[in-house]
Amino acid sequence: MPHFPMDSPDSVRSLPARRSVLGAMAATAASPALLGLSSPASAATAAPVAQPRALPGGGDLGPNVIVFDPSTSGIQAKLDEVFRQQESAQFGTGRYALLFKPGTYNGLNAQLGFYTSIAGLGLSPDDTAINGDVTVDAGWFNGNATQNFWRSAENLALTPVSGTNRWAVAQAAPFRRMHVRGGLNLAPTGYGWASGGYIADSRIDGSVGPYSQQQWYTRDSSVGGWANAVWNMVFSGVQGAPAQSFPNPPYTTLDTTPVSREKPFLYLNGGEYRVFLPERRTNARGTTWGSGTPRGTSLPLTQFYVARPGVTAATLNAALTQGLHLLLTPGIYHLDQPIQVDRAGTVVLGLGYATLIPDNGVTALRTADVDGVRLAGFLIDAGPVNSSTLLEVGPTGASASHSANPTTVQDVFIRIGGAGAGKATTSMVINSRHTIIDHTWVWRADHGTGVGWETNRADYGIRVNGDDVLATGLFVEHFNKYDVQWYGQRGRTIFFQNEKAYDAPNQAAIQNGNVRGYAAYKVADSVTTHEGWGLGSYCYYNVDPTIVQHNGFAAPNTPGVKFHDLLVVSLGGQGQYEHVVNETGAPTSGTSTVPSTVVSYP
């Protein structure tokens, strides 16, 4: 993740040290849920064959889902207890979801650490009002917010005590369906380094101050103002967004988002838990809930298998075969076979950064080429045995149209290394047409344990084979070869943030035939139509600062392949780019960390 100097409100800061290795560990999660067996009577055989019992839907959400209502005593003490455990547990095993029933809560400050999600349980954010704050700051890391990963806030209305809520996050930290009755500050105390981030379906009545944030993407929201920009601020469908002005200031503004469908969410209907499924929108602008109840459908929790850590992949697949959806409660799930989603309309929803770890080189999750699958809210952590893929949406050769009811991949994050050695050849493969990738961070770790050029080898981040795929909020970093490869026709990306792998040992290690380095974002030569807005790639070759990267973006030179508002940055002069896209764009040079930009290509 970028963690380098940029303009703060009052100074230009010097290059910090490389990220430290953190290893705080928390308590492991619960025991397995076992598949029961029965023995029906049979006159035909002396030894009846055992048959699996039907798995139950619904049930308790487990010990790491903590539910509050306005009459709950000791709310602040419980929030503080979870934060103390999770504040610096970057690669720990603790996972928590903090859920607030509809009502009004006074005087709270919910500080969020790693793997902690906070959410309201109303249909609208305004159903759950906190007169107080939901805070992310960076005191644990000496005021540097570039490692504030893996936490989220959803579906709450906040009235900040000071008038402004602080949300100083980096990657994999979505801010969804939030109403801030005041301003929002995206920088840490002291305006230290920051590298985020993502807002969707939210209303900020006051101004958003990104300050030291290097890049940010805001989608289908409303803001009272936007204070400044560093490198790459992108807006689509945002009421109150600044006008298009890239590169000075570097605002990329689309009036609408071509297609969007908000993330599923858990809510209470009276005393019954349900999962709301927002409807698909085209040419979307503003929030889904501004006029009251959002549009969509809902499912009772009884139609979900409520999974606990320790459950087997076979049981998860039995639940899916039975016709249930999956709700993954917070914790870590080891998989000895892929979760296989074959039924149209299936929902796989994680709470509290539920984490899937594929063992023995399997793929964590696969879907069939069917309509309307919704994958949301979980982390996939590569295992020590190389997986050829970690997530596959649709089988190879998938060709059915899903334009009316696409699959969505939302807040699904992938990590290779960091918590331990992990390997995967290609992290995410999108084969199904019309898939929407709405906010992902696919990360080959640059710090933590199990990190090294070959130790956490991962050649490719995302490969898109399907046609008509849309990515909104694409963060992909540090892969040994291409970070993104796009083979499908008519693909679109709104916002891309990338760093090339820090740890390349020398120029030869990244040589791509006659080309110096693998582009961060490669559109295949066979593609005739593709478009991208607000795309950035950074290099920091600190092992060998003499490495030259030919370009950040590579694509066929044809009128149907278009890019808007591209940039490349050499962080402190540790390696350099020769061009921005293909042979176009000035080289980076020196140690000044100044972007080289291309406004329009071709």
CSV table of C-alpha atoms in Angstrom, one decimal, residues 78-449:
chain,number,residue,atom,x,y,z
A,78,LYS,CA,-17.9,-3.5,25.3
A,79,LEU,CA,-16.9,-1.4,22.3
A,80,ASP,CA,-13.7,-0.4,24.0
A,81,GLU,CA,-13.0,-4.1,24.9
A,82,VAL,CA,-13.3,-5.2,21.3
A,83,PHE,CA,-11.2,-2.3,20.1
A,84,ARG,CA,-8.4,-3.0,22.6
A,85,GLN,CA,-8.2,-6.6,21.3
A,86,GLN,CA,-8.4,-5.6,17.6
A,87,GLU,CA,-6.6,-2.2,17.4
A,88,SER,CA,-3.2,-3.6,16.3
A,89,ALA,CA,-4.2,-7.2,15.5
A,90,GLN,CA,-3.5,-6.8,11.8
A,91,PHE,CA,-2.9,-10.5,11.2
A,92,GLY,CA,-4.8,-11.9,14.2
A,93,THR,CA,-7.7,-14.3,14.2
A,94,GLY,CA,-10.3,-12.3,16.0
A,95,ARG,CA,-13.4,-11.4,13.9
A,96,TYR,CA,-16.3,-9.2,15.2
A,97,ALA,CA,-19.6,-7.8,14.0
A,98,LEU,CA,-21.1,-5.1,16.2
A,99,LEU,CA,-24.8,-4.7,15.3
A,100,PHE,CA,-27.2,-2.0,16.6
A,101,LYS,CA,-30.9,-2.5,16.7
A,102,PRO,CA,-33.0,0.4,15.5
A,103,GLY,CA,-33.3,3.3,17.9
A,104,THR,CA,-31.2,6.1,19.3
A,105,TYR,CA,-27.9,5.8,21.1
A,106,ASN,CA,-26.2,8.6,22.9
A,107,GLY,CA,-22.6,9.5,23.8
A,108,LEU,CA,-20.9,6.6,22.0
A,109,ASN,CA,-17.5,6.5,20.3
A,110,ALA,CA,-17.1,3.2,18.5
A,111,GLN,CA,-13.4,2.9,17.6
A,112,LEU,CA,-12.9,0.2,15.0
A,113,GLY,CA,-9.8,-2.0,14.8
A,114,PHE,CA,-9.0,-4.8,12.4
A,115,TYR,CA,-11.7,-7.3,11.3
A,116,THR,CA,-14.4,-5.3,13.0
A,117,SER,CA,-17.7,-4.4,11.3
A,118,ILE,CA,-20.3,-2.0,12.7
A,119,ALA,CA,-23.8,-1.8,11.3
A,120,GLY,CA,-27.3,-0.8,12.0
A,121,LEU,CA,-30.2,-3.3,11.8
A,122,GLY,CA,-32.8,-1.0,10.2
A,123,LEU,CA,-34.0,-0.8,6.7
A,124,SER,CA,-32.7,2.7,6.4
A,125,PRO,CA,-29.6,4.2,8.0
A,126,ASP,CA,-31.8,6.8,9.8
A,127,ASP,CA,-33.5,4.0,11.7
A,128,THR,CA,-30.4,3.6,13.8
A,129,ALA,CA,-29.1,6.9,15.1
A,130,ILE,CA,-25.9,7.3,17.1
A,131,ASN,CA,-25.3,10.6,18.7
A,132,GLY,CA,-21.6,10.1,18.7
A,133,ASP,CA,-18.8,8.8,16.4
A,134,VAL,CA,-17.6,5.7,14.6
A,135,THR,CA,-13.9,6.3,14.6
A,136,VAL,CA,-10.9,5.0,12.7
A,137,ASP,CA,-7.6,6.7,13.6
A,138,ALA,CA,-3.9,5.6,13.5
A,139,GLY,CA,-2.5,6.0,16.9
A,140,TRP,CA,-1.5,2.3,16.9
A,141,PHE,CA,0.8,3.0,14.0
A,142,ASN,CA,2.2,6.4,15.0
A,143,GLY,CA,-0.3,8.4,13.0
A,144,ASN,CA,0.2,6.4,9.7
A,145,ALA,CA,-3.2,5.3,8.4
A,146,THR,CA,-1.9,3.3,5.4
A,147,GLN,CA,-2.4,-0.1,7.2
A,148,ASN,CA,-5.9,0.6,8.5
A,149,PHE,CA,-7.3,-2.4,6.5
A,150,TRP,CA,-10.3,-4.8,7.0
A,151,ARG,CA,-13.0,-2.9,8.9
A,152,SER,CA,-16.3,-1.5,7.8
A,153,ALA,CA,-19.3,0.7,8.8
A,154,GLU,CA,-22.8,0.3,7.3
A,155,ASN,CA,-26.4,1.4,7.7
A,156,LEU,CA,-26.0,3.9,10.6
A,157,ALA,CA,-26.9,7.6,11.1
A,158,LEU,CA,-24.1,9.5,13.0
A,159,THR,CA,-24.3,12.9,14.6
A,160,PRO,CA,-20.6,13.4,15.4
A,161,VAL,CA,-19.8,15.0,18.8
A,162,SER,CA,-17.4,17.6,17.2
A,163,GLY,CA,-19.5,18.0,14.1
A,164,THR,CA,-17.0,15.8,12.0
A,165,ASN,CA,-16.5,12.1,12.1
A,166,ARG,CA,-13.0,10.7,11.6
A,167,TRP,CA,-12.7,7.7,9.1
A,168,ALA,CA,-8.9,7.4,8.4
A,169,VAL,CA,-8.8,4.1,6.5
A,170,ALA,CA,-6.8,2.3,3.9
A,171,GLN,CA,-7.9,-0.6,1.6
A,172,ALA,CA,-10.8,-3.1,2.4
A,173,ALA,CA,-12.6,-0.6,4.7
A,174,PRO,CA,-16.0,0.2,3.1
A,175,PHE,CA,-18.3,3.0,4.3
A,176,ARG,CA,-21.7,1.9,3.0
A,177,ARG,CA,-25.3,3.1,3.6
A,178,MET,CA,-24.1,5.7,6.1
A,179,HIS,CA,-25.7,9.0,7.0
A,180,VAL,CA,-23.3,11.5,8.6
A,181,ARG,CA,-25.1,14.5,10.0
A,182,GLY,CA,-22.0,16.6,9.8
A,183,GLY,CA,-18.6,16.3,8.1
A,184,LEU,CA,-16.3,13.4,7.4
A,185,ASN,CA,-12.5,13.6,7.9
A,186,LEU,CA,-10.6,10.8,6.0
A,187,ALA,CA,-7.2,11.6,7.5
A,188,PRO,CA,-5.6,10.5,10.7
A,189,THR,CA,-4.9,12.9,13.6
A,190,GLY,CA,-1.9,14.9,12.5
A,191,TYR,CA,-2.7,14.4,8.8
A,192,GLY,CA,-0.2,11.6,8.5
A,193,TRP,CA,0.0,9.2,5.5
A,194,ALA,CA,-3.3,7.7,4.3
A,195,SER,CA,-4.2,5.5,1.4
A,196,GLY,CA,-7.9,4.6,1.0
A,197,GLY,CA,-10.7,4.2,0.2
A,198,TYR,CA,-14.4,3.6,-0.7
A,199,ILE,CA,-17.8,5.2,0.1
A,200,ALA,CA,-21.1,4.0,-1.4
A,201,ASP,CA,-24.8,4.7,-1.0
A,202,SER,CA,-24.0,7.2,1.7
A,203,ARG,CA,-25.0,10.8,2.6
A,204,ILE,CA,-22.6,13.2,4.2
A,205,ASP,CA,-24.5,16.4,5.1
A,206,GLY,CA,-21.3,18.4,5.6
A,207,SER,CA,-18.0,18.4,3.7
A,208,VAL,CA,-15.7,15.4,3.2
A,209,GLY,CA,-12.1,16.3,3.9
A,210,PRO,CA,-9.7,13.7,2.4
A,211,TYR,CA,-6.6,15.8,3.2
A,212,SER,CA,-3.7,13.3,3.1
A,213,GLN,CA,-5.6,10.5,1.3
A,214,GLN,CA,-3.8,9.6,-1.9
A,215,GLN,CA,-6.8,8.2,-3.7
A,216,TRP,CA,-10.5,7.6,-3.0
A,217,TYR,CA,-13.6,6.3,-4.8
A,218,THR,CA,-17.2,7.5,-4.0
A,219,ARG,CA,-20.2,5.9,-5.7
A,220,ASP,CA,-24.0,6.7,-5.7
A,221,SER,CA,-23.9,9.0,-2.7
A,222,SER,CA,-24.5,12.6,-1.7
A,223,VAL,CA,-21.9,15.0,-0.2
A,224,GLY,CA,-22.1,18.5,1.1
A,225,GLY,CA,-18.7,19.3,-0.4
A,226,TRP,CA,-15.3,17.9,-1.0
A,227,ALA,CA,-12.2,19.7,0.4
A,228,ASN,CA,-9.1,18.7,-1.6
A,229,ALA,CA,-7.4,16.0,-3.7
A,230,VAL,CA,-3.9,14.4,-3.8
A,231,TRP,CA,-3.5,12.0,-6.7
A,232,ASN,CA,-6.8,10.3,-7.7
A,233,MET,CA,-10.3,11.2,-6.5
A,234,VAL,CA,-13.1,9.5,-8.5
A,235,PHE,CA,-16.8,10.0,-8.2
A,236,SER,CA,-19.7,8.3,-10.0
A,237,GLY,CA,-23.3,9.1,-9.4
A,238,VAL,CA,-22.4,11.4,-6.5
A,239,GLN,CA,-24.6,14.4,-5.8
A,240,GLY,CA,-22.5,17.4,-4.7
A,241,ALA,CA,-19.3,15.9,-6.2
A,242,PRO,CA,-16.7,18.3,-7.5
A,243,ALA,CA,-16.6,19.0,-11.3
A,244,GLN,CA,-14.4,17.0,-13.6
A,245,SER,CA,-11.0,18.6,-13.6
A,246,PHE,CA,-8.3,15.9,-13.8
A,247,PRO,CA,-5.3,16.3,-13.4
A,248,ASN,CA,-5.5,19.7,-11.6
A,249,PRO,CA,-7.1,19.1,-9.2
A,250,PRO,CA,-7.2,15.3,-9.9
A,251,TYR,CA,-11.0,14.9,-9.8
A,252,THR,CA,-12.6,12.3,-12.2
A,253,THR,CA,-16.4,12.8,-12.1
A,254,LEU,CA,-19.0,10.7,-13.8
A,255,ASP,CA,-22.6,12.0,-13.5
A,256,THR,CA,-24.0,8.5,-13.0
A,257,THR,CA,-22.9,4.9,-12.4
A,258,PRO,CA,-23.8,2.8,-15.4
A,259,VAL,CA,-25.0,-0.2,-13.5
A,260,SER,CA,-25.1,-0.8,-9.7
A,261,ARG,CA,-26.7,-3.0,-7.1
A,262,GLU,CA,-26.0,-2.4,-3.5
A,263,LYS,CA,-24.6,-5.0,-1.1
A,264,PRO,CA,-27.1,-7.3,0.7
A,265,PHE,CA,-27.5,-6.5,4.4
A,266,LEU,CA,-28.9,-8.0,7.6
A,267,TYR,CA,-31.8,-6.1,9.2
A,268,LEU,CA,-34.6,-6.7,11.8
A,269,ASN,CA,-38.3,-6.8,10.8
A,270,GLY,CA,-39.9,-6.6,14.2
A,271,GLY,CA,-38.1,-9.5,16.0
A,272,GLU,CA,-37.2,-11.4,12.8
A,273,TYR,CA,-33.8,-11.2,11.1
A,274,ARG,CA,-34.0,-10.9,7.4
A,275,VAL,CA,-31.5,-10.1,4.6
A,276,PHE,CA,-32.4,-7.3,2.2
A,277,LEU,CA,-31.4,-7.6,-1.4
A,278,PRO,CA,-31.3,-4.2,-3.1
A,279,GLU,CA,-32.5,-4.0,-6.7
A,280,ARG,CA,-30.3,-3.3,-9.7
A,281,ARG,CA,-30.1,0.3,-10.9
A,282,THR,CA,-29.0,1.7,-14.2
A,283,ASN,CA,-27.5,5.2,-14.6
A,284,ALA,CA,-27.7,5.4,-10.8
A,285,ARG,CA,-27.2,8.7,-8.9
A,286,GLY,CA,-27.6,9.3,-5.2
A,287,THR,CA,-28.5,6.9,-2.4
A,288,THR,CA,-31.0,4.1,-2.6
A,289,TRP,CA,-32.7,5.1,0.7
A,290,GLY,CA,-33.1,8.9,0.4
A,291,SER,CA,-36.8,8.7,0.0
A,292,GLY,CA,-37.4,6.1,2.7
A,293,THR,CA,-37.5,2.4,2.3
A,294,PRO,CA,-35.0,1.1,-0.4
A,295,ARG,CA,-36.3,-0.8,-3.3
A,296,GLY,CA,-35.6,-4.6,-3.5
A,297,THR,CA,-36.6,-7.8,-1.9
A,298,SER,CA,-35.8,-9.6,1.3
A,299,LEU,CA,-35.3,-13.1,2.6
A,300,PRO,CA,-35.9,-14.5,6.1
A,301,LEU,CA,-32.9,-15.7,8.0
A,302,THR,CA,-34.6,-19.1,8.0
A,303,GLN,CA,-33.6,-19.4,4.3
A,304,PHE,CA,-29.9,-19.1,5.3
A,305,TYR,CA,-27.6,-21.7,6.7
A,306,VAL,CA,-26.0,-19.8,9.5
A,307,ALA,CA,-22.4,-21.1,9.5
A,308,ARG,CA,-20.0,-21.1,12.4
A,309,PRO,CA,-16.2,-21.4,12.2
A,310,GLY,CA,-15.1,-25.0,12.1
A,311,VAL,CA,-17.9,-26.1,9.8
A,312,THR,CA,-16.7,-28.2,6.8
A,313,ALA,CA,-16.9,-27.3,3.2
A,314,ALA,CA,-19.0,-30.4,2.7
A,315,THR,CA,-21.6,-29.1,5.1
A,316,LEU,CA,-21.7,-25.7,3.4
A,317,ASN,CA,-22.2,-27.4,0.1
A,318,ALA,CA,-24.9,-29.6,1.5
A,319,ALA,CA,-26.7,-26.5,2.7
A,320,LEU,CA,-26.4,-24.9,-0.8
A,321,THR,CA,-27.7,-28.2,-2.4
A,322,GLN,CA,-30.6,-28.2,0.0
A,323,GLY,CA,-31.6,-24.7,-1.4
A,324,LEU,CA,-30.3,-22.6,1.5
A,325,HIS,CA,-28.2,-19.4,1.2
A,326,LEU,CA,-25.1,-19.0,3.4
A,327,LEU,CA,-24.5,-16.5,6.2
A,328,LEU,CA,-20.9,-16.8,7.4
A,329,THR,CA,-20.6,-15.6,11.0
A,330,PRO,CA,-17.3,-14.0,12.1
A,331,GLY,CA,-14.3,-16.3,12.2
A,332,ILE,CA,-12.0,-18.4,10.1
A,333,TYR,CA,-13.2,-21.3,7.9
A,334,HIS,CA,-10.8,-23.9,6.5
A,335,LEU,CA,-11.9,-25.5,3.3
A,336,ASP,CA,-10.8,-28.8,1.9
A,337,GLN,CA,-13.0,-28.4,-1.2
A,338,PRO,CA,-14.5,-25.4,-3.0
A,339,ILE,CA,-17.7,-23.9,-1.9
A,340,GLN,CA,-19.8,-24.5,-5.0
A,341,VAL,CA,-22.6,-22.1,-5.8
A,342,ASP,CA,-24.8,-23.6,-8.5
A,343,ARG,CA,-28.3,-22.0,-7.9
A,344,ALA,CA,-29.4,-18.8,-9.4
A,345,GLY,CA,-30.0,-16.0,-6.9
A,346,THR,CA,-27.8,-17.6,-4.2
A,347,VAL,CA,-26.5,-15.2,-1.5
A,348,VAL,CA,-23.2,-15.8,0.3
A,349,LEU,CA,-23.0,-13.1,2.9
A,350,GLY,CA,-20.2,-12.7,5.5
A,351,LEU,CA,-20.3,-10.9,8.8
A,352,GLY,CA,-17.3,-9.4,10.6
A,353,TYR,CA,-14.8,-10.3,7.9
A,354,ALA,CA,-15.5,-14.1,7.9
A,355,THR,CA,-12.4,-15.6,6.4
A,356,LEU,CA,-12.1,-18.5,4.0
A,357,ILE,CA,-8.8,-20.4,3.9
A,358,PRO,CA,-8.4,-23.0,1.1
A,359,ASP,CA,-6.3,-26.0,2.2
A,360,ASN,CA,-4.2,-28.2,0.0
A,361,GLY,CA,-4.4,-25.9,-3.1
A,362,VAL,CA,-8.2,-25.9,-3.6
A,363,THR,CA,-10.2,-23.0,-4.9
A,364,ALA,CA,-12.2,-21.3,-2.1
A,365,LEU,CA,-15.4,-20.6,-4.0
A,366,ARG,CA,-16.8,-21.2,-7.4
A,367,THR,CA,-20.1,-20.3,-9.0
A,368,ALA,CA,-22.0,-21.7,-12.0
A,369,ASP,CA,-23.0,-19.6,-14.9
A,370,VAL,CA,-26.3,-18.5,-13.4
A,371,ASP,CA,-28.2,-15.3,-12.8
A,372,GLY,CA,-28.1,-13.1,-9.7
A,373,VAL,CA,-25.5,-14.7,-7.4
A,374,ARG,CA,-24.5,-12.2,-4.6
A,375,LEU,CA,-21.1,-12.7,-3.0
A,376,ALA,CA,-20.5,-10.1,-0.3
A,377,GLY,CA,-18.5,-9.3,2.9
A,378,PHE,CA,-15.8,-11.9,3.3
A,379,LEU,CA,-12.1,-12.4,3.0
A,380,ILE,CA,-10.2,-15.2,1.2
A,381,ASP,CA,-6.8,-15.9,2.6
A,382,ALA,CA,-4.5,-18.1,0.4
A,383,GLY,CA,-3.2,-21.3,2.0
A,384,PRO,CA,0.5,-22.4,1.9
A,385,VAL,CA,-0.1,-24.9,-0.9
A,386,ASN,CA,-0.5,-23.1,-4.2
A,387,SER,CA,-4.1,-22.7,-5.5
A,388,SER,CA,-4.5,-22.2,-9.2
A,389,THR,CA,-7.4,-19.8,-8.4
A,390,LEU,CA,-9.0,-18.5,-5.2
A,391,LEU,CA,-12.4,-17.3,-6.5
A,392,GLU,CA,-14.0,-18.2,-9.8
A,393,VAL,CA,-17.3,-16.5,-11.0
A,394,GLY,CA,-18.7,-18.8,-13.7
A,395,PRO,CA,-16.9,-21.8,-15.3
A,396,THR,CA,-14.4,-21.5,-18.2
A,397,GLY,CA,-16.3,-20.6,-21.4
A,398,ALA,CA,-19.3,-19.1,-19.6
A,399,SER,CA,-21.4,-17.2,-22.2
A,400,ALA,CA,-25.0,-16.7,-21.0
A,401,SER,CA,-26.3,-13.2,-20.7
A,402,HIS,CA,-26.9,-11.9,-17.2
A,403,SER,CA,-27.7,-8.3,-18.2
A,404,ALA,CA,-31.0,-8.2,-16.3
A,405,ASN,CA,-29.7,-10.0,-13.2
A,406,PRO,CA,-25.9,-10.0,-12.9
A,407,THR,CA,-23.7,-11.6,-10.3
A,408,THR,CA,-22.2,-9.1,-7.8
A,409,VAL,CA,-18.9,-9.4,-6.0
A,410,GLN,CA,-19.0,-6.8,-3.2
A,411,ASP,CA,-16.5,-6.3,-0.4
A,412,VAL,CA,-14.9,-9.6,-1.2
A,413,PHE,CA,-11.2,-9.3,-0.4
A,414,ILE,CA,-8.3,-11.6,-1.2
A,415,ARG,CA,-5.0,-11.8,0.6
A,416,ILE,CA,-1.9,-13.8,-0.3
A,417,GLY,CA,0.7,-13.9,2.5
A,418,GLY,CA,0.9,-11.6,5.5
A,419,ALA,CA,-0.9,-13.8,8.0
A,420,GLY,CA,1.5,-16.7,6.9
A,421,ALA,CA,2.9,-18.1,3.7
A,422,GLY,CA,0.2,-18.3,1.0
A,423,LYS,CA,0.4,-18.9,-2.7
A,424,ALA,CA,-2.1,-18.6,-5.7
A,425,THR,CA,-1.5,-18.4,-9.4
A,426,THR,CA,-4.5,-16.2,-10.2
A,427,SER,CA,-6.5,-14.8,-7.3
A,428,MET,CA,-9.9,-13.9,-8.9
A,429,VAL,CA,-11.2,-15.1,-12.3
A,430,ILE,CA,-14.4,-13.6,-13.7
A,431,ASN,CA,-15.9,-15.8,-16.5
A,432,SER,CA,-19.6,-14.9,-16.2
A,433,ARG,CA,-20.9,-12.1,-18.4
A,434,HIS,CA,-22.2,-8.8,-16.9
A,435,THR,CA,-20.6,-9.5,-13.5
A,436,ILE,CA,-20.3,-6.4,-11.3
A,437,ILE,CA,-17.1,-6.2,-9.1
A,438,ASP,CA,-18.1,-3.6,-6.6
A,439,HIS,CA,-15.2,-2.8,-4.3
A,440,THR,CA,-12.5,-5.4,-3.9
A,441,TRP,CA,-8.9,-5.4,-2.6
A,442,VAL,CA,-6.8,-8.2,-4.0
A,443,TRP,CA,-3.5,-8.1,-2.2
A,444,ARG,CA,-0.3,-10.0,-2.4
A,445,ALA,CA,1.1,-9.0,0.9
A,446,ASP,CA,4.2,-6.7,1.1
A,447,HIS,CA,4.5,-7.0,4.9
A,448,GLY,CA,3.7,-9.4,7.6
A,449,THR,CA,4.8,-13.1,7.8
